[in-house]
mmCIF file of N, CA and C in Angstrom:
data_model
loop_
_atom_site.group_PDB
_atom_site.id
_atom_site.type_symbol
_atom_site.label_atom_id
_atom_site.label_comp_id
_atom_site.label_asym_id
_atom_site.label_seq_id
_atom_site.Cartn_x
_atom_site.Cartn_y
_atom_site.Cartn_z
ATOM 1 N N MET A 1 -13.979 7.302 -14.174
ATOM 2 C CA MET A 1 -13.145 6.962 -13.035
ATOM 3 C C MET A 1 -13.751 5.796 -12.268
ATOM 4 N N GLY A 2 -12.901 5.064 -11.592
ATOM 5 C CA GLY A 2 -13.358 3.959 -10.764
ATOM 6 C C GLY A 2 -12.384 3.751 -9.623
ATOM 7 N N THR A 3 -12.752 2.883 -8.715
ATOM 8 C CA THR A 3 -11.944 2.602 -7.535
ATOM 9 C C THR A 3 -11.634 1.115 -7.469
ATOM 10 N N ILE A 4 -10.391 0.796 -7.169
ATOM 11 C CA ILE A 4 -9.964 -0.569 -6.912
ATOM 12 C C ILE A 4 -9.442 -0.603 -5.487
ATOM 13 N N LYS A 5 -9.927 -1.576 -4.690
ATOM 14 C CA LYS A 5 -9.500 -1.697 -3.299
ATOM 15 C C LYS A 5 -8.917 -3.083 -3.052
ATOM 16 N N LEU A 6 -7.812 -3.117 -2.375
ATOM 17 C CA LEU A 6 -7.261 -4.359 -1.838
ATOM 18 C C LEU A 6 -7.338 -4.212 -0.332
ATOM 19 N N LYS A 7 -8.071 -5.096 0.310
ATOM 20 C CA LYS A 7 -8.316 -4.969 1.750
ATOM 21 C C LYS A 7 -7.603 -6.061 2.527
ATOM 22 N N ASN A 8 -6.988 -5.647 3.604
ATOM 23 C CA ASN A 8 -6.404 -6.566 4.580
ATOM 24 C C ASN A 8 -5.336 -7.480 3.980
ATOM 25 N N ILE A 9 -4.369 -6.874 3.274
ATOM 26 C CA ILE A 9 -3.203 -7.626 2.814
ATOM 27 C C ILE A 9 -2.372 -7.892 4.062
ATOM 28 N N ARG A 10 -2.234 -9.153 4.427
ATOM 29 C CA ARG A 10 -1.565 -9.493 5.683
ATOM 30 C C ARG A 10 -0.103 -9.861 5.439
ATOM 31 N N THR A 11 0.777 -9.289 6.268
ATOM 32 C CA THR A 11 2.196 -9.626 6.208
ATOM 33 C C THR A 11 2.734 -9.795 7.622
ATOM 34 N N TYR A 12 3.838 -10.483 7.720
ATOM 35 C CA TYR A 12 4.600 -10.529 8.959
ATOM 36 C C TYR A 12 5.873 -9.777 8.648
ATOM 37 N N SER A 13 6.058 -8.622 9.313
ATOM 38 C CA SER A 13 7.151 -7.723 8.967
ATOM 39 C C SER A 13 7.898 -7.278 10.215
ATOM 40 N N TYR A 14 8.959 -6.506 10.012
ATOM 41 C CA TYR A 14 9.886 -6.170 11.098
ATOM 42 C C TYR A 14 10.086 -4.666 11.249
ATOM 43 N N HIS A 15 9.014 -3.906 11.195
ATOM 44 C CA HIS A 15 9.091 -2.453 11.311
ATOM 45 C C HIS A 15 9.027 -2.023 12.769
ATOM 46 N N GLY A 16 9.630 -0.871 13.055
ATOM 47 C CA GLY A 16 9.541 -0.321 14.394
ATOM 48 C C GLY A 16 10.864 0.256 14.851
ATOM 49 N N CYS A 17 10.789 1.130 15.826
ATOM 50 C CA CYS A 17 11.976 1.801 16.358
ATOM 51 C C CYS A 17 12.715 0.951 17.391
ATOM 52 N N LEU A 18 12.024 0.010 17.999
ATOM 53 C CA LEU A 18 12.644 -0.821 19.021
ATOM 54 C C LEU A 18 13.476 -1.935 18.381
ATOM 55 N N ILE A 19 14.622 -2.231 18.978
ATOM 56 C CA ILE A 19 15.486 -3.301 18.475
ATOM 57 C C ILE A 19 14.731 -4.622 18.422
ATOM 58 N N GLU A 20 13.914 -4.868 19.449
ATOM 59 C CA GLU A 20 13.151 -6.115 19.508
ATOM 60 C C GLU A 20 12.208 -6.266 18.325
ATOM 61 N N GLU A 21 11.632 -5.163 17.871
ATOM 62 C CA GLU A 21 10.701 -5.224 16.740
ATOM 63 C C GLU A 21 11.410 -5.695 15.470
ATOM 64 N N GLY A 22 12.675 -5.323 15.331
ATOM 65 C CA GLY A 22 13.458 -5.753 14.180
ATOM 66 C C GLY A 22 13.840 -7.217 14.240
ATOM 67 N N LYS A 23 13.882 -7.776 15.446
ATOM 68 C CA LYS A 23 14.241 -9.185 15.609
ATOM 69 C C LYS A 23 13.027 -10.098 15.648
ATOM 70 N N ILE A 24 11.997 -9.681 16.380
ATOM 71 C CA ILE A 24 10.817 -10.524 16.597
ATOM 72 C C ILE A 24 9.795 -10.351 15.479
ATOM 73 N N GLY A 25 9.568 -9.110 15.061
ATOM 74 C CA GLY A 25 8.572 -8.817 14.041
ATOM 75 C C GLY A 25 7.159 -8.885 14.600
ATOM 76 N N SER A 26 6.191 -8.557 13.760
ATOM 77 C CA SER A 26 4.790 -8.631 14.162
ATOM 78 C C SER A 26 3.892 -8.668 12.934
ATOM 79 N N ASP A 27 2.608 -8.854 13.208
ATOM 80 C CA ASP A 27 1.616 -8.916 12.135
ATOM 81 C C ASP A 27 1.218 -7.516 11.684
ATOM 82 N N TYR A 28 1.013 -7.390 10.386
ATOM 83 C CA TYR A 28 0.590 -6.130 9.783
ATOM 84 C C TYR A 28 -0.562 -6.383 8.831
ATOM 85 N N SER A 29 -1.337 -5.331 8.610
ATOM 86 C CA SER A 29 -2.420 -5.362 7.639
ATOM 87 C C SER A 29 -2.316 -4.100 6.790
ATOM 88 N N VAL A 30 -2.455 -4.252 5.479
ATOM 89 C CA VAL A 30 -2.360 -3.109 4.571
ATOM 90 C C VAL A 30 -3.627 -3.039 3.738
ATOM 91 N N ASP A 31 -4.221 -1.856 3.685
ATOM 92 C CA ASP A 31 -5.361 -1.581 2.809
ATOM 93 C C ASP A 31 -4.900 -0.603 1.741
ATOM 94 N N LEU A 32 -5.306 -0.874 0.522
ATOM 95 C CA LEU A 32 -4.894 -0.063 -0.615
ATOM 96 C C LEU A 32 -6.136 0.328 -1.398
ATOM 97 N N GLU A 33 -6.253 1.602 -1.722
ATOM 98 C CA GLU A 33 -7.369 2.077 -2.538
ATOM 99 C C GLU A 33 -6.795 2.966 -3.625
ATOM 100 N N ILE A 34 -7.120 2.626 -4.861
ATOM 101 C CA ILE A 34 -6.629 3.449 -5.963
ATOM 102 C C ILE A 34 -7.790 3.913 -6.830
ATOM 103 N N ARG A 35 -7.587 5.068 -7.428
ATOM 104 C CA ARG A 35 -8.537 5.614 -8.402
ATOM 105 C C ARG A 35 -7.847 5.561 -9.760
ATOM 106 N N ALA A 36 -8.603 5.108 -10.743
ATOM 107 C CA ALA A 36 -8.081 5.006 -12.100
ATOM 108 C C ALA A 36 -9.245 5.053 -13.078
ATOM 109 N N ASN A 37 -8.927 5.348 -14.313
ATOM 110 C CA ASN A 37 -9.948 5.321 -15.357
ATOM 111 C C ASN A 37 -10.180 3.862 -15.747
ATOM 112 N N LEU A 38 -11.337 3.340 -15.401
ATOM 113 C CA LEU A 38 -11.653 1.944 -15.662
ATOM 114 C C LEU A 38 -12.592 1.765 -16.857
ATOM 115 N N LYS A 39 -12.838 2.845 -17.581
ATOM 116 C CA LYS A 39 -13.775 2.793 -18.705
ATOM 117 C C LYS A 39 -13.319 1.805 -19.774
ATOM 118 N N GLN A 40 -12.057 1.912 -20.202
ATOM 119 C CA GLN A 40 -11.584 1.043 -21.285
ATOM 120 C C GLN A 40 -11.618 -0.424 -20.877
ATOM 121 N N SER A 41 -11.170 -0.728 -19.666
ATOM 122 C CA SER A 41 -11.152 -2.136 -19.239
ATOM 123 C C SER A 41 -12.567 -2.688 -19.045
ATOM 124 N N SER A 42 -13.490 -1.820 -18.665
ATOM 125 C CA SER A 42 -14.876 -2.287 -18.491
ATOM 126 C C SER A 42 -15.510 -2.656 -19.830
ATOM 127 N N GLU A 43 -15.000 -2.072 -20.896
ATOM 128 C CA GLU A 43 -15.509 -2.378 -22.227
ATOM 129 C C GLU A 43 -14.717 -3.485 -22.924
ATOM 130 N N SER A 44 -13.386 -3.497 -22.711
ATOM 131 C CA SER A 44 -12.539 -4.456 -23.435
ATOM 132 C C SER A 44 -12.442 -5.819 -22.761
ATOM 133 N N ASP A 45 -12.637 -5.846 -21.446
ATOM 134 C CA ASP A 45 -12.488 -7.087 -20.672
ATOM 135 C C ASP A 45 -11.071 -7.637 -20.803
ATOM 136 N N ASN A 46 -10.073 -6.719 -20.887
ATOM 137 C CA ASN A 46 -8.681 -7.096 -21.091
ATOM 138 C C ASN A 46 -7.823 -6.576 -19.946
ATOM 139 N N LEU A 47 -7.031 -7.444 -19.336
ATOM 140 C CA LEU A 47 -6.196 -7.084 -18.203
ATOM 141 C C LEU A 47 -5.228 -5.945 -18.510
ATOM 142 N N LYS A 48 -4.738 -5.892 -19.738
ATOM 143 C CA LYS A 48 -3.771 -4.849 -20.080
ATOM 144 C C LYS A 48 -4.388 -3.445 -20.024
ATOM 145 N N ASP A 49 -5.714 -3.346 -19.985
ATOM 146 C CA ASP A 49 -6.396 -2.051 -19.969
ATOM 147 C C ASP A 49 -6.762 -1.574 -18.564
ATOM 148 N N THR A 50 -6.310 -2.292 -17.541
ATOM 149 C CA THR A 50 -6.673 -1.916 -16.172
ATOM 150 C C THR A 50 -5.446 -1.956 -15.277
ATOM 151 N N VAL A 51 -5.658 -1.768 -13.995
ATOM 152 C CA VAL A 51 -4.596 -1.873 -13.003
ATOM 153 C C VAL A 51 -4.619 -3.305 -12.468
ATOM 154 N N ASP A 52 -3.505 -3.985 -12.602
ATOM 155 C CA ASP A 52 -3.399 -5.393 -12.213
ATOM 156 C C ASP A 52 -3.309 -5.519 -10.692
ATOM 157 N N TYR A 53 -4.281 -6.190 -10.094
ATOM 158 C CA TYR A 53 -4.307 -6.353 -8.632
ATOM 159 C C TYR A 53 -3.093 -7.137 -8.145
ATOM 160 N N VAL A 54 -2.629 -8.084 -8.971
ATOM 161 C CA VAL A 54 -1.463 -8.884 -8.595
ATOM 162 C C VAL A 54 -0.235 -7.987 -8.450
ATOM 163 N N HIS A 55 -0.085 -7.052 -9.356
ATOM 164 C CA HIS A 55 1.033 -6.108 -9.305
ATOM 165 C C HIS A 55 0.949 -5.238 -8.049
ATOM 166 N N LEU A 56 -0.248 -4.750 -7.739
ATOM 167 C CA LEU A 56 -0.425 -3.941 -6.527
ATOM 168 C C LEU A 56 -0.057 -4.747 -5.275
ATOM 169 N N ASN A 57 -0.536 -5.968 -5.197
ATOM 170 C CA ASN A 57 -0.231 -6.826 -4.046
ATOM 171 C C ASN A 57 1.268 -7.088 -3.945
ATOM 172 N N GLN A 58 1.912 -7.321 -5.072
ATOM 173 C CA GLN A 58 3.353 -7.572 -5.103
ATOM 174 C C GLN A 58 4.129 -6.373 -4.551
ATOM 175 N N ILE A 59 3.736 -5.173 -4.941
ATOM 176 C CA ILE A 59 4.395 -3.962 -4.435
ATOM 177 C C ILE A 59 4.277 -3.904 -2.922
ATOM 178 N N VAL A 60 3.082 -4.126 -2.405
ATOM 179 C CA VAL A 60 2.868 -4.066 -0.953
ATOM 180 C C VAL A 60 3.729 -5.099 -0.239
ATOM 181 N N VAL A 61 3.685 -6.335 -0.692
ATOM 182 C CA VAL A 61 4.435 -7.409 -0.029
ATOM 183 C C VAL A 61 5.941 -7.130 -0.065
ATOM 184 N N GLU A 62 6.446 -6.695 -1.202
ATOM 185 C CA GLU A 62 7.883 -6.428 -1.328
ATOM 186 C C GLU A 62 8.318 -5.248 -0.462
ATOM 187 N N GLU A 63 7.535 -4.188 -0.422
ATOM 188 C CA GLU A 63 7.902 -3.027 0.394
ATOM 189 C C GLU A 63 7.760 -3.307 1.883
ATOM 190 N N MET A 64 6.773 -4.114 2.258
ATOM 191 C CA MET A 64 6.615 -4.481 3.671
ATOM 192 C C MET A 64 7.765 -5.364 4.148
ATOM 193 N N ALA A 65 8.458 -6.024 3.237
ATOM 194 C CA ALA A 65 9.591 -6.882 3.598
ATOM 195 C C ALA A 65 10.862 -6.080 3.877
ATOM 196 N N ILE A 66 10.868 -4.797 3.530
ATOM 197 C CA ILE A 66 12.032 -3.932 3.784
ATOM 198 C C ILE A 66 11.807 -3.193 5.092
ATOM 199 N N ARG A 67 12.661 -3.425 6.060
ATOM 200 C CA ARG A 67 12.488 -2.859 7.394
ATOM 201 C C ARG A 67 12.533 -1.329 7.382
ATOM 202 N N SER A 68 11.615 -0.736 8.120
ATOM 203 C CA SER A 68 11.578 0.720 8.354
ATOM 204 C C SER A 68 11.365 0.951 9.842
ATOM 205 N N ASN A 69 11.889 2.049 10.344
ATOM 206 C CA ASN A 69 11.611 2.425 11.732
ATOM 207 C C ASN A 69 10.167 2.884 11.883
ATOM 208 N N LEU A 70 9.670 3.617 10.891
ATOM 209 C CA LEU A 70 8.343 4.232 10.983
ATOM 210 C C LEU A 70 7.390 3.671 9.927
ATOM 211 N N LEU A 71 6.143 3.503 10.339
ATOM 212 C CA LEU A 71 5.119 3.069 9.386
ATOM 213 C C LEU A 71 4.917 4.109 8.293
ATOM 214 N N GLU A 72 5.124 5.360 8.618
ATOM 215 C CA GLU A 72 4.996 6.427 7.630
ATOM 216 C C GLU A 72 5.953 6.195 6.458
ATOM 217 N N HIS A 73 7.147 5.729 6.773
ATOM 218 C CA HIS A 73 8.174 5.527 5.751
ATOM 219 C C HIS A 73 7.791 4.403 4.793
ATOM 220 N N VAL A 74 7.368 3.272 5.323
ATOM 221 C CA VAL A 74 6.979 2.162 4.445
ATOM 222 C C VAL A 74 5.707 2.508 3.673
ATOM 223 N N THR A 75 4.796 3.248 4.282
ATOM 224 C CA THR A 75 3.574 3.667 3.592
ATOM 225 C C THR A 75 3.921 4.546 2.392
ATOM 226 N N LYS A 76 4.822 5.480 2.579
ATOM 227 C CA LYS A 76 5.248 6.380 1.494
ATOM 228 C C LYS A 76 5.946 5.589 0.385
ATOM 229 N N ARG A 77 6.757 4.607 0.746
ATOM 230 C CA ARG A 77 7.429 3.800 -0.274
ATOM 231 C C ARG A 77 6.424 3.044 -1.136
ATOM 232 N N ILE A 78 5.373 2.525 -0.526
ATOM 233 C CA ILE A 78 4.334 1.819 -1.289
ATOM 234 C C ILE A 78 3.673 2.781 -2.273
ATOM 235 N N ILE A 79 3.347 3.972 -1.803
ATOM 236 C CA ILE A 79 2.704 4.977 -2.655
ATOM 237 C C ILE A 79 3.594 5.350 -3.830
ATOM 238 N N VAL A 80 4.836 5.684 -3.549
ATOM 239 C CA VAL A 80 5.753 6.128 -4.605
ATOM 240 C C VAL A 80 5.958 5.029 -5.639
ATOM 241 N N ARG A 81 6.185 3.831 -5.167
ATOM 242 C CA ARG A 81 6.428 2.732 -6.115
ATOM 243 C C ARG A 81 5.207 2.460 -6.984
ATOM 244 N N ALA A 82 4.027 2.476 -6.392
ATOM 245 C CA ALA A 82 2.813 2.246 -7.189
ATOM 246 C C ALA A 82 2.639 3.322 -8.255
ATOM 247 N N LEU A 83 2.869 4.574 -7.891
ATOM 248 C CA LEU A 83 2.724 5.666 -8.864
ATOM 249 C C LEU A 83 3.778 5.587 -9.963
ATOM 250 N N VAL A 84 4.984 5.164 -9.623
ATOM 251 C CA VAL A 84 6.053 5.042 -10.619
ATOM 252 C C VAL A 84 5.790 3.876 -11.564
ATOM 253 N N GLU A 85 5.354 2.747 -11.022
ATOM 254 C CA GLU A 85 5.233 1.528 -11.828
ATOM 255 C C GLU A 85 3.902 1.381 -12.557
ATOM 256 N N ILE A 86 2.864 2.057 -12.075
ATOM 257 C CA ILE A 86 1.535 1.879 -12.679
ATOM 258 C C ILE A 86 0.990 3.242 -13.092
ATOM 259 N N GLU A 87 1.192 3.564 -14.333
ATOM 260 C CA GLU A 87 0.837 4.877 -14.868
ATOM 261 C C GLU A 87 -0.654 5.181 -14.795
ATOM 262 N N ALA A 88 -1.491 4.163 -14.821
ATOM 263 C CA ALA A 88 -2.941 4.362 -14.842
ATOM 264 C C ALA A 88 -3.506 4.896 -13.523
ATOM 265 N N ILE A 89 -2.754 4.817 -12.445
ATOM 266 C CA ILE A 89 -3.240 5.290 -11.140
ATOM 267 C C ILE A 89 -3.280 6.805 -11.117
ATOM 268 N N SER A 90 -4.445 7.361 -10.782
ATOM 269 C CA SER A 90 -4.547 8.819 -10.655
ATOM 270 C C SER A 90 -4.524 9.257 -9.190
ATOM 271 N N LYS A 91 -4.946 8.373 -8.289
ATOM 272 C CA LYS A 91 -4.943 8.688 -6.861
ATOM 273 C C LYS A 91 -4.763 7.386 -6.105
ATOM 274 N N ILE A 92 -4.013 7.448 -4.993
ATOM 275 C CA ILE A 92 -3.786 6.252 -4.195
ATOM 276 C C ILE A 92 -3.867 6.596 -2.714
ATOM 277 N N LYS A 93 -4.488 5.699 -1.971
ATOM 278 C CA LYS A 93 -4.559 5.819 -0.515
ATOM 279 C C LYS A 93 -4.083 4.497 0.068
ATOM 280 N N VAL A 94 -3.157 4.574 1.013
ATOM 281 C CA VAL A 94 -2.598 3.384 1.635
ATOM 282 C C VAL A 94 -2.717 3.510 3.144
ATOM 283 N N ALA A 95 -3.192 2.439 3.783
ATOM 284 C CA ALA A 95 -3.256 2.370 5.239
ATOM 285 C C ALA A 95 -2.458 1.152 5.689
ATOM 286 N N VAL A 96 -1.453 1.382 6.538
ATOM 287 C CA VAL A 96 -0.636 0.302 7.084
ATOM 288 C C VAL A 96 -0.927 0.216 8.573
ATOM 289 N N SER A 97 -1.333 -0.974 9.028
ATOM 290 C CA SER A 97 -1.674 -1.185 10.438
ATOM 291 C C SER A 97 -0.735 -2.192 11.073
ATOM 292 N N LYS A 98 -0.196 -1.831 12.233
ATOM 293 C CA LYS A 98 0.562 -2.772 13.049
ATOM 294 C C LYS A 98 -0.423 -3.370 14.043
ATOM 295 N N ILE A 99 -0.580 -4.694 13.991
ATOM 296 C CA ILE A 99 -1.524 -5.394 14.855
ATOM 297 C C ILE A 99 -0.870 -5.634 16.227
ATOM 298 N N ASN A 100 -1.618 -5.370 17.286
ATOM 299 C CA ASN A 100 -1.117 -5.537 18.659
ATOM 300 C C ASN A 100 0.243 -4.878 18.868
ATOM 301 N N PRO A 101 0.336 -3.564 18.662
ATOM 302 C CA PRO A 101 1.631 -2.887 18.783
ATOM 303 C C PRO A 101 2.138 -2.889 20.232
ATOM 304 N N PRO A 102 3.459 -2.927 20.407
ATOM 305 C CA PRO A 102 4.034 -2.937 21.754
ATOM 306 C C PRO A 102 4.109 -1.525 22.343
ATOM 307 N N ILE A 103 2.950 -0.980 22.723
ATOM 308 C CA ILE A 103 2.934 0.399 23.234
ATOM 309 C C ILE A 103 2.481 0.475 24.686
ATOM 310 N N GLY A 104 2.554 -0.630 25.376
ATOM 311 C CA GLY A 104 2.247 -0.620 26.801
ATOM 312 C C GLY A 104 0.774 -0.506 27.134
ATOM 313 N N GLY A 105 -0.073 -1.008 26.266
ATOM 314 C CA GLY A 105 -1.512 -0.978 26.511
ATOM 315 C C GLY A 105 -2.211 -2.002 25.652
ATOM 316 N N ASP A 106 -3.497 -2.154 25.890
ATOM 317 C CA ASP A 106 -4.294 -3.104 25.119
ATOM 318 C C ASP A 106 -4.862 -2.385 23.904
ATOM 319 N N VAL A 107 -4.094 -2.386 22.813
ATOM 320 C CA VAL A 107 -4.458 -1.682 21.581
ATOM 321 C C VAL A 107 -4.484 -2.690 20.447
ATOM 322 N N GLU A 108 -5.609 -2.761 19.754
ATOM 323 C CA GLU A 108 -5.759 -3.722 18.659
ATOM 324 C C GLU A 108 -4.785 -3.445 17.521
ATOM 325 N N ALA A 109 -4.652 -2.168 17.143
ATOM 326 C CA ALA A 109 -3.789 -1.824 16.014
ATOM 327 C C ALA A 109 -3.479 -0.332 16.025
ATOM 328 N N VAL A 110 -2.358 -0.006 15.420
ATOM 329 C CA VAL A 110 -2.001 1.381 15.126
ATOM 330 C C VAL A 110 -1.946 1.479 13.609
ATOM 331 N N THR A 111 -2.595 2.494 13.045
ATOM 332 C CA THR A 111 -2.686 2.619 11.591
ATOM 333 C C THR A 111 -2.181 3.974 11.132
ATOM 334 N N ILE A 112 -1.386 3.935 10.079
ATOM 335 C CA ILE A 112 -0.950 5.150 9.382
ATOM 336 C C ILE A 112 -1.632 5.126 8.023
ATOM 337 N N GLU A 113 -2.303 6.222 7.669
ATOM 338 C CA GLU A 113 -2.980 6.310 6.374
ATOM 339 C C GLU A 113 -2.480 7.546 5.651
ATOM 340 N N MET A 114 -2.069 7.353 4.415
ATOM 341 C CA MET A 114 -1.574 8.459 3.586
ATOM 342 C C MET A 114 -2.158 8.319 2.186
ATOM 343 N N GLU A 115 -2.289 9.448 1.503
ATOM 344 C CA GLU A 115 -2.774 9.405 0.121
ATOM 345 C C GLU A 115 -2.075 10.447 -0.721
ATOM 346 N N GLU A 116 -2.025 10.160 -2.014
ATOM 347 C CA GLU A 116 -1.427 11.097 -2.982
ATOM 348 C C GLU A 116 -2.168 11.010 -4.287
ATOM 349 N N GLU A 117 -2.168 12.138 -4.985
ATOM 350 C CA GLU A 117 -2.730 12.194 -6.335
ATOM 351 C C GLU A 117 -1.604 12.381 -7.311
ATOM 352 N N ARG A 118 -1.801 11.831 -8.498
ATOM 353 C CA ARG A 118 -0.855 12.080 -9.584
ATOM 354 C C ARG A 118 -1.260 13.379 -10.259
ATOM 355 N N TYR A 119 -0.338 14.265 -10.402
ATOM 356 C CA TYR A 119 -0.634 15.543 -11.067
ATOM 357 C C TYR A 119 -0.021 15.504 -12.450
ATOM 358 N N PHE A 120 -0.881 15.512 -13.446
ATOM 359 C CA PHE A 120 -0.435 15.429 -14.833
ATOM 360 C C PHE A 120 -0.054 16.802 -15.343
ATOM 361 N N LYS A 121 1.012 16.857 -16.110
ATOM 362 C CA LYS A 121 1.403 18.111 -16.753
ATOM 363 C C LYS A 121 0.647 18.237 -18.063
ATOM 364 N N LEU A 122 0.106 19.407 -18.300
ATOM 365 C CA LEU A 122 -0.614 19.633 -19.571
ATOM 366 C C LEU A 122 0.265 20.276 -20.600
#
């Protein structure tokens, strides 16, 4: 087993319950951590034997472009899509942060973090 991390994927997105958030948008940061069997790719040195970081980044960027009221919703969509599209993932953790959220205070970020494991049928 091994871990692949994508840190601080930055997007400008339009998530939030307020109408203004859907019009103005704000900065977001996404961290992605996946667990996968990296033994074969460590020996073969072949991209087809591992989890493609470009594909993971593409999923995040595309899902962040679809407006959601809640960060929980977009976080779950990223998880589900990654598990559906990339069979090699055994566990995934996603953290979505809204930078400078409009919550009436001086808050650097609000972060939602969720994780799921793939359960294989024997």
